[in-house]
PDB file of C-alpha atoms and ligand atoms in Angstrom:
ATOM      1  CA  MET A   1     -34.596 -13.123   8.245  1.00  0.00           C
ATOM      2  CA  SER A   2     -31.162 -14.732   7.960  1.00  0.00           C
ATOM      3  CA  PHE A   3     -28.073 -13.092   6.523  1.00  0.00           C
ATOM      4  CA  THR A   4     -26.353 -16.435   6.094  1.00  0.00           C
ATOM      5  CA  LYS A   5     -25.289 -17.026   2.513  1.00  0.00           C
ATOM      6  CA  ILE A   6     -26.331 -20.176   0.754  1.00  0.00           C
ATOM      7  CA  ASN A   7     -23.630 -22.791   0.257  1.00  0.00           C
ATOM      8  CA  ALA A   8     -23.167 -21.983  -3.384  1.00  0.00           C
ATOM      9  CA  SER A   9     -21.405 -19.223  -5.240  1.00  0.00           C
ATOM     10  CA  ALA A  10     -19.882 -18.440  -8.613  1.00  0.00           C
ATOM     11  CA  ALA A  11     -16.796 -17.609  -6.557  1.00  0.00           C
ATOM     12  CA  THR A  12     -16.359 -21.267  -5.589  1.00  0.00           C
ATOM     13  CA  LEU A  13     -17.958 -22.670  -8.742  1.00  0.00           C
ATOM     14  CA  SER A  14     -20.583 -24.405  -6.613  1.00  0.00           C
ATOM     15  CA  LYS A  15     -24.368 -24.809  -6.829  1.00  0.00           C
ATOM     16  CA  ASN A  16     -27.244 -26.114  -4.761  1.00  0.00           C
ATOM     17  CA  ARG A  17     -29.024 -29.119  -6.242  1.00  0.00           C
ATOM     18  CA  THR A  18     -32.479 -27.726  -5.343  1.00  0.00           C
ATOM     19  CA  GLU A  19     -31.760 -24.129  -6.319  1.00  0.00           C
ATOM     20  CA  ASP A  20     -35.313 -22.924  -5.626  1.00  0.00           C
ATOM     21  CA  SER A  21     -35.624 -24.633  -2.252  1.00  0.00           C
ATOM     22  CA  ILE A  22     -32.839 -23.840   0.130  1.00  0.00           C
ATOM     23  CA  SER A  23     -32.711 -23.777   3.917  1.00  0.00           C
ATOM     24  CA  HIS A  24     -31.591 -20.281   4.838  1.00  0.00           C
ATOM     25  CA  ILE A  25     -30.200 -21.387   8.175  1.00  0.00           C
ATOM     26  CA  SER A  26     -27.744 -23.915   6.767  1.00  0.00           C
ATOM     27  CA  GLY A  27     -27.621 -22.821   3.137  1.00  0.00           C
ATOM     28  CA  MET A  28     -28.213 -26.435   2.159  1.00  0.00           C
ATOM     29  CA  CYS A  29     -30.810 -27.857  -0.171  1.00  0.00           C
ATOM     30  CA  ALA A  30     -34.212 -28.450   1.416  1.00  0.00           C
ATOM     31  CA  THR A  31     -33.564 -32.133   0.781  1.00  0.00           C
ATOM     32  CA  CYS A  32     -29.918 -33.190   0.888  1.00  0.00           C
ATOM     33  CA  VAL A  33     -29.956 -36.444  -0.980  1.00  0.00           C
ATOM     34  CA  ASP A  34     -27.777 -39.520  -0.607  1.00  0.00           C
ATOM     35  CA  GLY A  35     -25.814 -39.888  -3.817  1.00  0.00           C
ATOM     36  CA  CYS A  36     -25.691 -36.178  -4.722  1.00  0.00           C
ATOM     37  CA  ILE A  37     -22.402 -35.488  -6.452  1.00  0.00           C
ATOM     38  CA  GLY A  38     -22.006 -32.552  -4.054  1.00  0.00           C
ATOM     39  CA  MET A  39     -22.275 -29.455  -6.151  1.00  0.00           C
ATOM     40  CA  CYS A  40     -22.664 -27.160  -3.116  1.00  0.00           C
ATOM     41  CA  GLU A  41     -19.729 -25.905  -1.039  1.00  0.00           C
ATOM     42  CA  ILE A  42     -20.318 -28.487   1.689  1.00  0.00           C
ATOM     43  CA  GLY A  43     -20.530 -31.388  -0.747  1.00  0.00           C
ATOM     44  CA  LYS A  44     -17.671 -30.211  -2.919  1.00  0.00           C
ATOM     45  CA  SER A  45     -15.363 -29.580   0.020  1.00  0.00           C
ATOM     46  CA  ALA A  46     -15.942 -33.170   1.165  1.00  0.00           C
ATOM     47  CA  TYR A  47     -14.065 -34.480  -1.841  1.00  0.00           C
ATOM     48  CA  ARG A  48     -12.079 -31.469  -3.131  1.00  0.00           C
ATOM     49  CA  GLY A  49     -10.849 -30.496   0.357  1.00  0.00           C
ATOM     50  CA  ALA A  50      -8.593 -27.479   0.611  1.00  0.00           C
ATOM     51  CA  GLU A  51      -9.354 -26.416  -2.975  1.00  0.00           C
ATOM     52  CA  MET A  52     -12.685 -25.094  -1.713  1.00  0.00           C
ATOM     53  CA  ILE A  53     -11.011 -22.661   0.680  1.00  0.00           C
ATOM     54  CA  TYR A  54     -10.092 -20.284  -2.103  1.00  0.00           C
ATOM     55  CA  PRO A  55     -12.366 -18.529  -4.568  1.00  0.00           C
ATOM     56  CA  GLN A  56     -11.669 -19.596  -8.119  1.00  0.00           C
ATOM     57  CA  PRO A  57      -9.793 -19.124 -10.375  1.00  0.00           C
ATOM     58  CA  PHE A  58      -7.247 -18.570  -7.620  1.00  0.00           C
ATOM     59  CA  GLY A  59      -4.282 -16.343  -8.391  1.00  0.00           C
ATOM     60  CA  ILE A  60      -5.815 -14.020 -10.966  1.00  0.00           C
ATOM     61  CA  ILE A  61      -8.796 -12.619  -9.071  1.00  0.00           C
ATOM     62  CA  THR A  62      -9.601 -10.264  -6.267  1.00  0.00           C
ATOM     63  CA  THR A  63     -12.696 -11.051  -4.254  1.00  0.00           C
ATOM     64  CA  ALA A  64     -15.533  -9.382  -2.394  1.00  0.00           C
ATOM     65  CA  SER A  65     -18.187 -10.551   0.021  1.00  0.00           C
ATOM     66  CA  GLU A  66     -21.604 -11.541  -1.327  1.00  0.00           C
ATOM     67  CA  LYS A  67     -23.268 -11.245   2.040  1.00  0.00           C
ATOM     68  CA  ASP A  68     -26.212  -8.841   2.380  1.00  0.00           C
ATOM     69  CA  TYR A  69     -25.299  -6.769   5.415  1.00  0.00           C
ATOM     70  CA  PRO A  70     -28.263  -5.280   7.262  1.00  0.00           C
ATOM     71  CA  VAL A  71     -26.820  -1.762   7.043  1.00  0.00           C
ATOM     72  CA  ASP A  72     -24.456  -0.327   4.479  1.00  0.00           C
ATOM     73  CA  TYR A  73     -23.564   3.132   3.238  1.00  0.00           C
ATOM     74  CA  SER A  74     -26.402   3.086   0.681  1.00  0.00           C
ATOM     75  CA  HIS A  75     -28.837   3.379   3.615  1.00  0.00           C
ATOM     76  CA  LEU A  76     -27.392   6.711   4.656  1.00  0.00           C
ATOM     77  CA  THR A  77     -27.761  10.095   3.047  1.00  0.00           C
ATOM     78  CA  ILE A  78     -25.163  12.653   3.990  1.00  0.00           C
ATOM     79  CA  LEU A  79     -26.625  16.137   3.701  1.00  0.00           C
ATOM     80  CA  GLY A  80     -23.856  18.662   3.343  1.00  0.00           C
ATOM     81  CA  THR A  81     -24.058  22.416   3.576  1.00  0.00           C
ATOM     82  CA  ALA A  82     -22.736  25.114   1.300  1.00  0.00           C
ATOM     83  CA  ILE A  83     -23.041  27.838   3.923  1.00  0.00           C
ATOM     84  CA  GLY A  84     -20.028  29.155   5.772  1.00  0.00           C
ATOM     85  CA  ALA A  85     -16.552  27.609   6.016  1.00  0.00           C
ATOM     86  CA  HIS A  86     -14.717  25.651   8.674  1.00  0.00           C
ATOM     87  CA  GLY A  87     -10.953  25.670   9.044  1.00  0.00           C
ATOM     88  CA  ILE A  88     -10.493  28.260   6.342  1.00  0.00           C
ATOM     89  CA  GLU A  89     -11.537  31.812   5.609  1.00  0.00           C
ATOM     90  CA  GLU A  90     -15.097  32.333   4.321  1.00  0.00           C
ATOM     91  CA  ASP A  91     -13.850  33.408   0.926  1.00  0.00           C
ATOM     92  CA  SER A  92     -14.864  31.535  -2.215  1.00  0.00           C
ATOM     93  CA  ASP A  93     -11.421  32.195  -3.721  1.00  0.00           C
ATOM     94  CA  LYS A  94      -9.734  30.536  -0.732  1.00  0.00           C
ATOM     95  CA  ALA A  95     -12.196  27.830   0.350  1.00  0.00           C
ATOM     96  CA  ILE A  96     -11.422  25.651  -2.674  1.00  0.00           C
ATOM     97  CA  PHE A  97     -10.637  21.951  -3.012  1.00  0.00           C
ATOM     98  CA  PRO A  98      -6.851  22.233  -3.452  1.00  0.00           C
ATOM     99  CA  ASN A  99      -6.657  24.137  -0.144  1.00  0.00           C
ATOM    100  CA  VAL A 100      -8.279  21.364   1.862  1.00  0.00           C
ATOM    101  CA  ASN A 101      -5.765  19.715   4.153  1.00  0.00           C
ATOM    102  CA  LEU A 102      -6.531  16.012   4.408  1.00  0.00           C
ATOM    103  CA  GLU A 103      -3.267  15.005   6.082  1.00  0.00           C
ATOM    104  CA  ARG A 104      -3.579  12.442   8.830  1.00  0.00           C
ATOM    105  CA  PRO A 105      -0.882  11.203  11.206  1.00  0.00           C
ATOM    106  CA  ILE A 106      -0.976   7.458  11.758  1.00  0.00           C
ATOM    107  CA  GLY A 107       0.930   5.306  14.212  1.00  0.00           C
ATOM    108  CA  ARG A 108       1.000   5.364  17.978  1.00  0.00           C
ATOM    109  CA  GLU A 109       4.577   5.836  19.059  1.00  0.00           C
ATOM    110  CA  ARG A 110       6.240   6.858  15.832  1.00  0.00           C
ATOM    111  CA  GLU A 111       3.837   8.823  13.713  1.00  0.00           C
ATOM    112  CA  ILE A 112       4.024   9.094   9.970  1.00  0.00           C
ATOM    113  CA  THR A 113       1.846  11.527   8.087  1.00  0.00           C
ATOM    114  CA  ALA A 114      -0.304  10.379   5.204  1.00  0.00           C
ATOM    115  CA  SER A 115      -1.221  13.104   2.706  1.00  0.00           C
ATOM    116  CA  LEU A 116      -4.686  11.604   2.292  1.00  0.00           C
ATOM    117  CA  PRO A 117      -6.757   9.733   4.888  1.00  0.00           C
ATOM    118  CA  PHE A 118      -6.631   6.252   3.425  1.00  0.00           C
ATOM    119  CA  VAL A 119      -4.389   3.237   3.131  1.00  0.00           C
ATOM    120  CA  ILE A 120      -4.153   0.980   0.094  1.00  0.00           C
ATOM    121  CA  ALA A 121      -5.237  -2.398   1.396  1.00  0.00           C
ATOM    122  CA  ALA A 122      -2.758  -5.242   1.664  1.00  0.00           C
ATOM    123  CA  MET A 123      -2.047  -7.011  -1.593  1.00  0.00           C
ATOM    124  CA  GLY A 124      -1.530 -10.674  -0.956  1.00  0.00           C
ATOM    125  CA  SER A 125       0.741 -13.294  -2.393  1.00  0.00           C
ATOM    126  CA  THR A 126      -0.942 -13.901  -5.740  1.00  0.00           C
ATOM    127  CA  LYS A 127      -0.113 -12.920  -9.295  1.00  0.00           C
ATOM    128  CA  VAL A 128      -2.642 -10.089  -8.935  1.00  0.00           C
ATOM    129  CA  ALA A 129      -0.347  -8.518  -6.361  1.00  0.00           C
ATOM    130  CA  SER A 130       2.916  -9.026  -8.216  1.00  0.00           C
ATOM    131  CA  ILE A 131       1.479  -7.812 -11.542  1.00  0.00           C
ATOM    132  CA  ASN A 132      -0.087  -4.678 -10.056  1.00  0.00           C
ATOM    133  CA  TRP A 133       2.444  -3.857  -7.364  1.00  0.00           C
ATOM    134  CA  ASP A 134       4.561  -1.391  -9.350  1.00  0.00           C
ATOM    135  CA  GLY A 135       1.617   0.731 -10.493  1.00  0.00           C
ATOM    136  CA  LEU A 136      -0.072   0.789  -7.098  1.00  0.00           C
ATOM    137  CA  ALA A 137       3.135   1.475  -5.205  1.00  0.00           C
ATOM    138  CA  THR A 138       4.080   4.271  -7.603  1.00  0.00           C
ATOM    139  CA  GLY A 139       0.615   5.813  -7.250  1.00  0.00           C
ATOM    140  CA  ALA A 140       0.782   5.505  -3.470  1.00  0.00           C
ATOM    141  CA  ALA A 141       4.198   7.171  -3.378  1.00  0.00           C
ATOM    142  CA  LEU A 142       3.069  10.023  -5.640  1.00  0.00           C
ATOM    143  CA  SER A 143      -0.085  10.519  -3.550  1.00  0.00           C
ATOM    144  CA  GLY A 144       1.709  10.255  -0.221  1.00  0.00           C
ATOM    145  CA  VAL A 145      -0.424   7.413   1.131  1.00  0.00           C
ATOM    146  CA  PRO A 146       0.680   4.175   2.795  1.00  0.00           C
ATOM    147  CA  MET A 147       0.377   0.833   1.080  1.00  0.00           C
ATOM    148  CA  ALA A 148       0.143  -2.326   3.140  1.00  0.00           C
ATOM    149  CA  ILE A 149       2.067  -5.453   2.187  1.00  0.00           C
ATOM    150  CA  GLY A 150       0.214  -8.759   2.337  1.00  0.00           C
ATOM    151  CA  GLU A 151       1.378 -10.932   5.177  1.00  0.00           C
ATOM    152  CA  ASN A 152       2.400 -13.845   2.988  1.00  0.00           C
ATOM    153  CA  VAL A 153       4.108 -12.187   0.017  1.00  0.00           C
ATOM    154  CA  VAL A 154       7.578 -13.304   1.046  1.00  0.00           C
ATOM    155  CA  GLY A 155       6.362 -16.723   2.191  1.00  0.00           C
ATOM    156  CA  MET A 156       4.983 -17.448  -1.285  1.00  0.00           C
ATOM    157  CA  ASP A 157       7.906 -15.942  -3.200  1.00  0.00           C
ATOM    158  CA  MET A 158       9.862 -18.879  -4.640  1.00  0.00           C
ATOM    159  CA  GLN A 159      12.941 -16.644  -4.969  1.00  0.00           C
ATOM    160  CA  ALA A 160      12.808 -15.479  -1.338  1.00  0.00           C
ATOM    161  CA  GLU A 161      15.841 -15.989   0.884  1.00  0.00           C
ATOM    162  CA  ILE A 162      15.112 -16.119   4.601  1.00  0.00           C
ATOM    163  CA  ARG A 163      17.898 -16.681   7.113  1.00  0.00           C
ATOM    164  CA  LYS A 164      17.450 -16.812  10.898  1.00  0.00           C
ATOM    165  CA  GLY A 165      13.972 -15.346  10.584  1.00  0.00           C
ATOM    166  CA  ARG A 166      15.120 -12.387   8.483  1.00  0.00           C
ATOM    167  CA  VAL A 167      14.200 -11.730   4.885  1.00  0.00           C
ATOM    168  CA  LEU A 168      17.386 -11.261   2.861  1.00  0.00           C
ATOM    169  CA  LYS A 169      15.810 -11.165  -0.546  1.00  0.00           C
ATOM    170  CA  SER A 170      12.303 -11.288  -1.996  1.00  0.00           C
ATOM    171  CA  PRO A 171      11.968 -10.084  -5.590  1.00  0.00           C
ATOM    172  CA  GLU A 172       8.166 -10.122  -5.373  1.00  0.00           C
ATOM    173  CA  LEU A 173       8.137  -7.809  -2.391  1.00  0.00           C
TER     174      LEU A 173
HETATM  175  S1  SF4 B   1     -24.732 -32.208  -1.113  1.00  0.00           S
HETATM  176 FE1  SF4 B   1     -26.823 -31.912  -0.302  1.00  0.00          FE
HETATM  177  S2  SF4 B   1     -26.934 -29.697   0.114  1.00  0.00           S
HETATM  178 FE2  SF4 B   1     -25.177 -30.020  -1.275  1.00  0.00          FE
HETATM  179  S3  SF4 B   1     -25.996 -29.801  -3.358  1.00  0.00           S
HETATM  180 FE3  SF4 B   1     -26.098 -31.961  -2.865  1.00  0.00          FE
HETATM  181  S4  SF4 B   1     -28.164 -32.233  -2.039  1.00  0.00           S
HETATM  182 FE4  SF4 B   1     -27.734 -30.074  -1.965  1.00  0.00          FE
END
């Protein structure tokens, strides 16, 4: 069994020519024919080049993997227990959700404490990030959790001012 994805996806607006007969090792059609207009990712990238790197329509989407991983969380069942209490008194008036401490220090040399054990993933340099930044950042601040900044936000900001390797201004940041 192969976990390789075929060379076609709605994400890249591509298709295999022989949709019902595909080599699962390469993801190509069982018969790759001379003269095919190249609807698959391999064919399309040959003449559309760098356009095929990004899922489409670029700039207004967020993306996820289509790959079938051999193990995911749906294969696990976590059986909890309602007996006893850990880290708090065995008292149903005290062992309640608001009294659970989920704080987590992060960082190696200079720790900061997150109120909840998660980080909002890095938003990149697209319109999705700039449109949603205020709401996400406000929510993160109110919840006390870190929010990562995409590595290329400033690089893609047309209004950014960078002098001697330092960011002076970046309205999209
Ligand atoms: S280029 Fe080859 S593999 Fe791609 S769609 Fe055409 S026939 Fe199939």
